[in-house]
Amino acid sequence: MSWYLATPLVLPFLTAVLSFLLRMGPAGRWISVGGNVLLLLAAAALMQQVLREGVIAGQMGQWAAPFGITLVADLLGAVMVVITAITALAVSVYALSDIGERAEYLGYHALFNVLIGGVVGAFLTGDLFNLYVWFEVMLISSFGLLVLGGRREQIDGGVKYVTLNLISTILFLAGVGLLYGMTGTLNMADLARTVPQLENQGLVTVVAVMFMIAFGVKAAVFPLFFWLPAAYHTPAFSVSAVFAGLLTKVGVYALIRMFTLVFNGDVGFTHDILLWVAALTMITGVLGAAAQNDIRKILSFHIVSQIGYMILGLALLTPLAVAGAVFYLVHHIIVKANLFLVGGVVERLTGSTELPKIGGLYKSAPLLAVLFLIPAFSLAGFPPLSGFWAKYVLVAASLEVEAWVLAGVALVVGLLTIYSMTKIWAEAFWKAHPEGIDPVMSRVPRAQMRPLLLPIAALAALTLVIGFFPEPFVVFAERAAAQLLDPSAYLAAVLGGDA
Amino acid sequence: MEALLAITIGVLVAASVYLMLARNVLRFIFGLVLISNAANLTIFTAGRLTEGKPPLVPEGLDAPVGTVANALPQALVLTAIVIGFGLFAFALVLVFRAYTSLGTLNSDEMRVAEPREDART
């Protein structure tokens, strides 16, 4: 049984080693693609197993929980692994044409796959200290990817990204230490059992806030998000896309996991903070985006505002709201990674992503225009795309608990998102090129274009599928939410039947 | 002993926060090194201190006899030190590289990735 859990974890690291050894020539990039195809298969197998048997857990090295390191997959963990594999595959195909030989020689594919391994590990681990280790795996490889190539911009963005993320890591570590001091365990299921029995619940809340800040930095919530728009527009587009899709979402996942499983004793305090954070994150993100004139900077700020929606779902903590957060996570990863990939093609065709300098793409590249519209309108929440259903569930959940203001904020932010998306549309696609040049699709060779457009089209198709057939996805999200809010199945799977 | 360590941690954190508030990025990194050591000490102290009783298993037995020191926090701290070492090595090189290519260590002047509004026009 633990093979289902271990395979998606081992594959990325194996791929990383092989693609590093064979990084000269084209072998490395195809190993990366092949490895990610296998990862997707392994993730699908894991998903099928979780759907069939419920929560599955495996004890690494046969050390029984809570003493050993536990890997565990519930519905949320499994779906995150699947979506990670989809994103990784899409980006590794895109990288075939996006990443130059110089970056490949410096080990791009190895760093990329280690990053994916770290993300998968974070989603599958059932041990708090192990989560810290996966965060570090992710962090060090993302540092490498961010500054790979060493342009001045990258170094500049890198300094901010590295320093602020290291602070969050240290807070996380200190929180782990204090929690261990209080409970004597680091197994998340065991923590869920022991934390409510502690006498000093005030101290638990203090530690909860430490975790909230640590994961909040990773998830880029207000007021801790400033590293994100400083850095995400600087690296290669493949790197931007995988960062935008996955990295902040690991922070959101960690928040959801800890604040449904362990820190749910003083909901009136912690989740009220989260409500404020959610609203302010949505607003500041979308307003920040409105002020920007570069496609990638606009999209970076939109990551921040979209994170607010997911935190909103967590903060409301009703079954419908948490289901909305899960649905939003899945929808957002696909859409956001895709928009960054589209941005990469725009840069290829026009030489820039700064809106005043480009234009005329609708005339010369209508296919790209359509492929941009799908994720862009989905992000803004146009029916019947996936973003509409995600926002619909969250707004419905807010109205259900009579949080009128929050529902209003969510709707207004959706409206302002349309403003940013139409700005990109009007400037990059609709208006004529300022210097009268037509960016012609054929300027980029067909063989180079195919790996760029294929993943974009595939992710757009996925957005359409979720949009037109939301029913199974919503039902799935509701089941995942039910598992999160009633962790008895999780505890039983990890700790054995007596829990 | 716990009290002494707790005070030490407090002093370390205070010093590192002071360093990290500086605009000079190098000072910031030094602050980060200090605070990570404070975090490591926190874990160590949180695991309860036992003096002079190494957690060794006597020959022929399966478990240590009597009260021994908690070995788990030491393992955790060791892991954290190793990871921290790697990260700080990277951070130091990055700051050095920033100094050579941006020509400054002042974080206020690092505006290449986010140029000022008035400078753009």
XYZ file of C-alpha atoms in Angstrom:
620
model
C 0.000 0.000 0.000
C 2.775 2.448 0.775
C 4.033 2.029 -2.802
C 1.196 4.241 -3.919
C 2.526 6.904 -1.585
C 6.235 6.449 -2.167
C 6.248 6.290 -5.979
C 5.128 9.900 -6.654
C 7.771 10.973 -4.170
C 10.663 8.957 -5.559
C 10.007 9.621 -9.260
C 10.828 13.368 -9.326
C 14.148 12.814 -7.558
C 15.052 9.972 -9.901
C 14.168 12.193 -12.843
C 16.253 14.980 -11.366
C 19.359 12.817 -11.016
C 19.057 11.337 -14.511
C 18.377 14.657 -16.179
C 21.347 16.186 -14.381
C 23.704 13.434 -15.475
C 22.485 13.695 -19.081
C 22.110 17.457 -19.165
C 24.346 17.872 -22.223
C 22.263 17.596 -25.347
C 18.576 16.905 -25.722
C 18.414 13.783 -23.517
C 17.953 15.725 -20.271
C 14.846 17.580 -21.331
C 13.149 14.446 -22.646
C 13.968 12.623 -19.402
C 12.248 15.469 -17.594
C 9.147 15.108 -19.793
C 9.165 11.317 -19.473
C 9.644 11.450 -15.713
C 6.694 13.769 -15.377
C 4.497 11.517 -17.525
C 5.311 8.704 -15.096
C 4.645 11.039 -12.178
C 1.199 11.798 -13.573
C 0.482 8.069 -13.879
C 1.673 7.461 -10.311
C -0.437 10.356 -9.062
C -3.479 8.999 -10.893
C -2.908 5.568 -9.350
C -2.669 7.176 -5.903
C -5.860 9.104 -6.547
C -7.714 5.976 -7.628
C -6.524 4.168 -4.526
C -7.645 7.015 -2.243
C -11.038 7.146 -3.947
C -11.438 3.404 -3.503
C -10.127 2.949 0.035
C -10.409 6.341 1.686
C -7.435 7.856 3.481
C -4.286 5.770 3.054
C -1.192 6.021 5.191
C 2.208 4.392 5.087
C 4.840 4.246 7.804
C 8.286 4.806 6.359
C 10.876 2.284 7.511
C 8.137 0.350 9.344
C 8.403 2.651 12.375
C 4.869 2.762 13.712
C 3.173 6.153 14.028
C 3.606 8.443 15.901
C 7.318 7.618 16.134
C 8.312 7.226 12.519
C 7.685 9.453 9.529
C 4.223 8.908 8.147
C 3.175 9.492 4.577
C -0.531 9.961 4.241
C -2.896 10.809 1.401
C -6.454 11.932 1.942
C -8.591 13.360 -0.857
C -7.040 16.825 -0.561
C -3.484 15.485 -0.546
C -4.174 13.165 -3.478
C -5.800 15.813 -5.632
C -2.933 18.207 -4.935
C -0.448 15.562 -6.072
C -2.438 14.984 -9.262
C -2.610 18.686 -10.028
C 1.112 19.062 -9.277
C 1.875 16.285 -11.743
C -0.321 17.921 -14.406
C 1.398 21.278 -13.932
C 4.842 19.681 -13.893
C 4.145 17.821 -17.124
C 2.779 20.923 -18.844
C 5.739 23.045 -17.769
C 8.325 20.406 -18.654
C 6.882 20.219 -22.194
C 6.886 24.012 -22.385
C 10.499 24.045 -21.207
C 11.517 22.030 -24.275
C 11.404 25.255 -26.205
C 11.554 27.886 -23.465
C 14.747 26.904 -21.660
C 18.044 27.559 -23.391
C 21.008 25.213 -23.482
C 22.969 27.383 -21.089
C 20.311 27.012 -18.369
C 20.088 23.302 -19.096
C 23.813 22.976 -18.645
C 23.519 24.756 -15.299
C 21.044 22.126 -14.178
C 17.608 23.587 -14.871
C 15.879 20.218 -15.262
C 17.397 18.808 -12.074
C 16.338 21.843 -10.022
C 12.877 21.794 -11.565
C 12.274 18.155 -10.725
C 13.649 18.494 -7.204
C 11.205 21.364 -6.764
C 8.365 19.117 -7.899
C 9.596 16.414 -5.519
C 9.548 18.907 -2.651
C 6.016 19.997 -3.507
C 4.745 16.408 -3.697
C 6.490 15.621 -0.405
C 4.828 18.559 1.313
C 1.425 17.340 0.129
C 1.961 13.757 1.238
C 3.742 14.011 4.548
C 1.931 13.439 7.811
C 4.748 14.695 10.004
C 5.340 18.307 10.920
C 9.129 18.249 10.944
C 9.113 16.329 7.697
C 6.917 19.102 6.270
C 9.649 21.546 7.286
C 12.219 19.459 5.426
C 10.058 19.394 2.268
C 9.634 23.148 2.507
C 13.417 23.449 2.543
C 13.795 21.130 -0.442
C 11.339 23.312 -2.314
C 12.975 26.488 -1.123
C 16.556 25.705 -2.067
C 15.595 24.476 -5.543
C 13.348 27.489 -6.081
C 16.264 29.763 -5.105
C 18.369 28.075 -7.748
C 15.672 28.325 -10.416
C 14.953 31.949 -9.607
C 18.497 33.204 -10.111
C 19.501 30.732 -12.828
C 21.084 32.827 -15.538
C 22.056 35.593 -13.130
C 20.566 38.659 -14.839
C 20.586 41.776 -12.623
C 16.809 41.727 -12.255
C 16.888 38.139 -11.108
C 19.544 38.830 -8.480
C 17.558 41.803 -7.262
C 14.295 39.870 -7.022
C 16.187 36.896 -5.605
C 17.533 38.830 -2.628
C 14.006 39.754 -1.547
C 12.573 36.322 -2.229
C 15.368 34.502 -0.388
C 15.499 36.707 2.700
C 11.761 36.878 3.368
C 11.279 33.167 2.769
C 14.122 32.344 5.152
C 12.441 34.355 7.905
C 9.227 32.418 7.407
C 11.166 29.160 7.527
C 12.766 30.059 10.832
C 9.399 31.008 12.314
C 8.031 27.667 11.159
C 10.963 25.861 12.770
C 10.573 27.712 16.072
C 6.845 26.921 16.011
C 7.617 23.245 15.457
C 9.988 23.345 18.443
C 7.432 24.931 20.753
C 4.666 22.589 19.658
C 6.964 19.630 20.247
C 7.817 21.003 23.676
C 4.131 21.113 24.593
C 2.968 17.818 23.146
C 6.044 15.631 22.704
C 4.973 14.594 19.224
C 5.366 15.835 15.668
C 3.004 13.460 13.935
C 0.122 15.577 12.651
C -2.562 13.021 13.457
C -1.106 12.563 16.936
C -0.999 16.351 17.346
C -4.675 16.532 16.419
C -5.341 14.136 19.280
C -3.053 15.655 21.931
C -3.320 19.402 21.320
C -6.974 19.725 22.488
C -6.031 17.976 25.755
C -3.341 20.498 26.675
C -4.001 22.618 29.718
C -2.469 25.815 28.435
C -4.656 26.541 25.412
C -3.445 30.141 25.362
C 0.032 28.978 24.437
C -1.431 26.801 21.686
C -3.018 29.889 20.174
C 0.323 31.719 20.304
C 2.000 28.875 18.441
C -0.941 28.776 16.023
C -0.299 32.407 15.159
C 3.392 31.631 14.589
C 2.388 28.957 12.102
C -0.117 31.338 10.563
C 2.621 33.895 9.924
C 5.116 31.300 8.686
C 2.664 29.730 6.220
C 1.201 33.145 5.479
C 4.546 34.300 4.088
C 4.708 31.178 1.898
C 1.147 31.644 0.744
C 1.756 35.369 0.125
C -1.189 36.741 2.096
C -1.635 40.347 3.217
C 0.541 41.874 4.711
C 3.284 39.322 4.061
C 3.211 39.065 0.274
C 5.770 41.684 -0.779
C 8.400 39.191 -1.847
C 6.110 37.747 -4.503
C 5.570 40.670 -6.890
C 9.238 41.568 -6.360
C 10.497 38.272 -7.716
C 7.977 36.361 -9.823
C 8.387 38.398 -12.998
C 12.167 37.977 -13.174
C 13.027 34.314 -14.000
C 12.339 32.289 -17.155
C 8.664 31.878 -18.018
C 8.633 28.160 -17.260
C 9.963 28.954 -13.792
C 7.438 31.748 -13.260
C 4.630 29.438 -14.290
C 5.531 26.623 -11.931
C 6.153 29.077 -9.064
C 2.865 30.830 -9.712
C 0.956 27.590 -9.977
C 2.423 25.597 -7.145
C 4.618 27.350 -4.579
C 2.169 29.690 -2.882
C -0.410 26.922 -2.990
C 1.806 24.750 -0.817
C 1.548 27.514 1.791
C -2.236 27.533 1.406
C -2.324 23.749 1.668
C -0.241 23.868 4.866
C -2.595 26.486 6.302
C -5.645 24.396 5.426
C -4.064 21.253 6.860
C -2.898 22.766 10.153
C -5.932 24.959 10.752
C -8.454 22.199 10.151
C -6.556 19.344 11.780
C -4.548 20.783 14.688
C -5.367 24.413 15.408
C -9.137 24.342 15.589
C -9.516 24.901 19.326
C -9.844 28.687 19.368
C -11.618 29.223 16.062
C -13.118 32.511 17.209
C -9.634 34.005 17.422
C -7.497 32.348 14.753
C -10.099 32.041 12.020
C -11.324 35.592 12.633
C -7.800 36.790 11.883
C -7.877 34.656 8.771
C -11.141 36.298 7.678
C -9.561 39.739 7.868
C -6.451 38.476 6.151
C -8.555 36.934 3.381
C -10.493 40.120 2.670
C -7.429 42.371 2.756
C -5.413 39.950 0.614
C -8.092 39.928 -2.066
C -8.349 43.709 -2.115
C -4.662 44.646 -1.984
C -3.751 42.042 -4.591
C -6.293 43.184 -7.116
C -5.559 46.879 -6.569
C -1.833 46.239 -6.877
C -2.485 44.502 -10.169
C -4.505 47.424 -11.479
C -1.476 49.693 -11.116
C 0.899 47.482 -13.101
C 1.761 47.616 -16.778
C 3.679 44.414 -17.284
C 1.835 41.169 -17.990
C 3.840 39.162 -15.493
C 3.581 41.812 -12.783
C -0.183 42.000 -13.239
C -0.434 38.226 -13.008
C 1.830 38.160 -9.926
C -0.435 40.528 -8.039
C -3.399 38.449 -9.103
C -1.838 35.417 -7.439
C -2.002 37.395 -4.205
C -5.634 38.385 -4.656
C -6.649 34.836 -5.585
C -4.936 33.432 -2.497
C -7.398 35.565 -0.546
C -10.316 33.521 -1.913
C -8.763 30.261 -0.722
C -8.054 31.700 2.725
C -11.658 32.926 2.803
C -12.860 29.368 2.327
C -10.631 28.153 5.140
C -11.566 31.003 7.473
C -15.321 30.463 7.171
C -14.770 26.801 8.070
C -18.180 25.544 6.975
C -18.348 22.396 4.824
C -19.357 24.415 1.767
C -16.633 27.029 2.315
C -13.826 24.501 2.713
C -15.114 22.689 -0.374
C -14.928 26.029 -2.156
C -11.323 26.493 -1.026
C -10.369 23.033 -2.327
C -12.122 23.661 -5.639
C -10.456 27.063 -5.895
C -7.011 25.576 -5.273
C -7.396 23.102 -8.125
C -8.885 25.613 -10.541
C -6.368 28.289 -9.676
C -3.225 26.197 -10.160
C -4.267 25.253 -13.697
C -5.382 28.720 -14.697
C -2.516 30.659 -13.186
C 0.258 28.465 -14.538
C -1.424 28.665 -17.928
C -1.575 32.471 -17.938
C 2.148 32.678 -17.231
C 2.795 30.237 -20.066
C 0.730 32.440 -22.400
C 2.795 35.404 -21.205
C 5.901 33.529 -22.317
C 4.557 33.114 -25.841
C 3.595 36.800 -25.924
C 7.172 37.658 -25.049
C 8.494 35.325 -27.739
C 6.334 36.945 -30.407
C 6.673 40.588 -29.453
C 9.938 40.715 -27.529
C 8.409 42.145 -24.363
C 5.708 41.733 -21.748
C 5.401 45.454 -21.016
C 1.966 46.453 -22.246
C 2.849 49.895 -23.684
C 5.488 48.320 -25.909
C 3.435 45.526 -27.450
C 0.231 44.994 -29.359
C -1.421 43.554 -32.430
C -1.442 39.961 -31.248
C -5.111 39.330 -32.013
C -4.561 40.029 -35.703
C -1.408 37.988 -36.084
C -1.940 35.216 -33.539
C -5.695 34.620 -33.147
C -5.160 31.131 -31.771
C -3.048 32.513 -28.932
C -5.709 35.139 -28.291
C -8.361 32.472 -27.810
C -6.022 30.446 -25.619
C -5.436 33.548 -23.489
C -9.119 34.322 -23.159
C -10.018 30.964 -21.633
C -7.777 31.129 -18.527
C -8.111 34.918 -18.266
C -11.906 34.850 -18.154
C -11.796 31.822 -15.906
C -9.586 33.768 -13.484
C -12.080 36.625 -13.511
C -14.959 34.219 -12.927
C -16.918 34.302 -16.186
C -19.525 31.574 -16.469
C -19.288 28.819 -17.477
C -15.517 28.575 -16.884
C -13.968 26.898 -13.856
C -13.361 30.183 -11.995
C -17.078 30.967 -12.034
C -17.957 27.813 -10.123
C -15.068 28.301 -7.701
C -16.188 31.826 -6.882
C -19.847 30.785 -6.885
C -19.262 28.145 -4.199
C -17.272 30.576 -2.030
C -19.776 33.410 -2.349
C -22.622 31.013 -1.639
C -20.753 29.818 1.457
C -20.281 33.415 2.637
C -23.971 34.187 2.143
C -24.890 30.991 3.963
C -23.254 32.275 7.164
C -24.532 35.790 6.472
C -21.064 37.248 5.919
C -22.462 39.868 3.559
C -19.351 42.054 3.527
C -17.064 39.170 2.607
C -19.390 38.033 -0.169
C -19.417 41.611 -1.442
C -15.631 41.843 -1.327
C -15.297 38.554 -3.228
C -17.651 39.817 -5.947
C -16.061 43.258 -6.283
C -12.594 41.731 -6.464
C -13.879 39.457 -9.236
C -15.049 42.553 -11.085
C -11.686 44.272 -10.680
C -9.994 41.104 -11.945
C -11.947 41.555 -15.172
C -10.489 45.052 -15.381
C -6.915 43.706 -15.299
C -7.628 40.898 -17.710
C -9.323 43.194 -20.216
C -6.368 45.539 -19.835
C -3.995 42.786 -20.961
C -6.451 41.852 -23.703
C -6.867 45.423 -24.956
C -3.190 46.344 -24.793
C -1.443 43.164 -25.895
C -3.993 41.659 -28.250
C -6.413 44.304 -29.442
C -4.547 47.561 -30.031
C -2.127 47.897 -32.941
C 1.573 47.492 -32.222
C 2.968 50.908 -31.219
C 5.791 50.703 -33.739
C 3.618 49.303 -36.475
C 5.332 45.893 -36.495
C 3.115 42.859 -36.791
C 4.247 40.141 -34.433
C 3.862 37.224 -36.789
C 3.310 33.737 -35.451
C 5.586 32.307 -38.140
C 8.567 34.268 -36.866
C 9.064 31.536 -34.308
C 9.771 28.213 -36.077
C 6.912 25.741 -36.031
C 8.973 23.106 -34.198
C 9.674 25.659 -31.453
C 6.066 26.808 -31.297
C 4.483 23.400 -30.846
C 5.884 22.649 -27.353
C 4.845 26.140 -26.286
C 1.246 25.940 -27.451
C 0.540 22.293 -26.630
C 0.604 22.642 -22.816
C -1.314 25.915 -23.013
C -4.033 24.254 -25.079
C -4.127 21.224 -22.773
C -4.488 23.333 -19.630
C -7.125 25.502 -21.310
C -9.029 22.341 -22.269
C -8.868 21.233 -18.626
C -10.293 24.602 -17.560
C -13.131 24.104 -20.039
C -13.819 20.575 -18.804
C -14.035 21.757 -15.190
C -16.205 24.633 -16.369
C -18.703 22.613 -18.396
C -18.871 19.593 -16.080
C -18.395 21.073 -12.609
C -20.649 18.540 -10.920
C -18.108 15.737 -10.228
C -15.458 18.269 -9.210
C -17.747 20.023 -6.737
C -18.900 16.688 -5.312
C -15.250 15.696 -4.960
C -14.393 18.989 -3.234
C -17.294 18.476 -0.833
C -16.047 15.006 0.028
C -12.523 16.359 0.563
C -13.916 19.116 2.787
C -15.920 16.612 4.814
C -12.709 14.648 5.390
C -10.908 17.798 6.507
C -13.618 18.878 8.917
C -14.062 15.434 10.413
C -10.527 14.055 10.626
C -11.518 10.733 12.234
C -10.738 8.813 9.022
C -7.368 10.578 8.817
C -6.542 9.740 12.425
C -7.663 6.132 12.038
C -5.549 5.665 8.898
C -2.411 7.086 10.499
C -2.642 5.862 14.075
C -4.466 2.586 13.563
C -7.997 1.550 14.374
C -8.033 2.576 18.039
C -7.915 6.325 17.372
C 19.367 25.502 33.062
C 16.168 25.966 31.060
C 15.867 29.528 32.322
C 19.414 30.317 31.275
C 18.833 28.941 27.799
C 15.524 30.773 27.515
C 17.254 34.062 28.325
C 20.018 33.265 25.832
C 17.404 32.625 23.152
C 15.715 35.901 23.993
C 18.987 37.828 23.699
C 19.791 36.110 20.414
C 16.391 36.955 18.973
C 16.632 40.577 20.130
C 20.090 40.975 18.601
C 19.044 39.349 15.352
C 15.889 41.442 15.019
C 18.060 44.528 15.520
C 20.418 43.331 12.797
C 17.606 42.388 10.447
C 16.034 45.819 10.665
C 19.138 47.294 9.022
C 19.013 48.340 5.379
C 22.348 46.675 4.792
C 21.598 43.228 3.379
C 24.754 41.714 4.800
C 23.720 42.712 8.317
C 20.351 41.200 7.565
C 22.001 37.875 6.685
C 23.989 37.921 9.919
C 20.758 38.520 11.795
C 19.231 35.577 9.979
C 22.118 33.311 11.032
C 21.645 34.362 14.651
C 17.891 33.887 14.668
C 18.162 30.466 13.079
C 20.446 29.461 15.921
C 17.877 30.829 18.335
C 15.268 28.611 16.681
C 17.563 25.607 16.988
C 18.108 26.313 20.664
C 14.340 26.634 21.087
C 13.830 23.114 19.785
C 16.658 21.850 21.954
C 15.260 23.468 25.084
C 11.674 22.490 24.293
C 12.760 18.841 24.349
C 13.589 19.213 28.109
C 17.171 19.171 29.301
C 18.724 16.201 31.071
C 22.258 16.656 32.304
C 24.956 14.046 31.908
C 22.756 11.105 30.875
C 23.517 10.217 27.265
C 20.756 8.180 25.610
C 22.884 5.063 25.122
C 21.572 1.519 25.130
C 23.680 -0.763 27.342
C 25.079 -3.842 25.666
C 22.677 -6.761 25.531
C 19.573 -4.622 26.193
C 16.909 -3.204 23.843
C 16.303 0.106 25.591
C 18.272 2.570 27.727
C 17.947 2.147 31.489
C 16.457 4.847 33.707
C 16.074 8.505 32.739
C 18.190 9.539 29.780
C 18.384 12.671 27.655
C 15.795 13.079 24.908
C 17.573 12.203 21.664
C 14.885 13.397 19.274
C 15.393 17.184 19.631
C 19.086 16.651 18.982
C 18.280 14.828 15.776
C 15.882 17.586 14.773
C 18.399 20.325 15.556
C 21.106 18.492 13.658
C 18.855 18.298 10.594
C 17.948 21.956 10.944
C 21.617 22.969 11.264
C 22.570 21.089 8.120
C 19.678 22.558 6.147
C 20.356 26.013 7.546
C 24.013 25.770 6.575
C 23.093 25.076 2.957
C 20.596 27.901 2.820
C 22.953 30.433 4.356
C 25.787 29.458 2.076
C 23.444 30.183 -0.804
C 22.205 33.427 0.750
C 25.750 34.699 1.321
C 26.771 33.960 -2.258
C 23.606 35.650 -3.475
C 24.350 38.779 -1.435
C 27.912 38.832 -2.713
C 26.623 38.477 -6.254
C 24.101 41.243 -5.612
C 26.919 43.472 -4.408
C 29.045 42.859 -7.493
C 26.252 43.163 -10.045
C 24.015 45.786 -8.429
C 26.849 47.723 -6.796
C 25.073 48.180 -3.482
C 24.153 46.396 -0.282
C 21.472 48.889 0.636
C 18.095 47.237 0.203
C 16.434 50.601 -0.507
C 18.582 51.011 -3.590
C 17.838 47.565 -4.977
C 15.193 48.646 -7.432
C 16.172 46.864 -10.637
C 13.253 44.444 -10.581
C 10.811 47.068 -9.333
C 11.829 50.443 -10.765
C 10.392 53.563 -9.194
C 7.358 55.042 -10.920
C 9.024 58.418 -11.464
C 12.247 56.853 -12.736
C 10.426 54.902 -15.429
C 9.239 57.907 -17.405
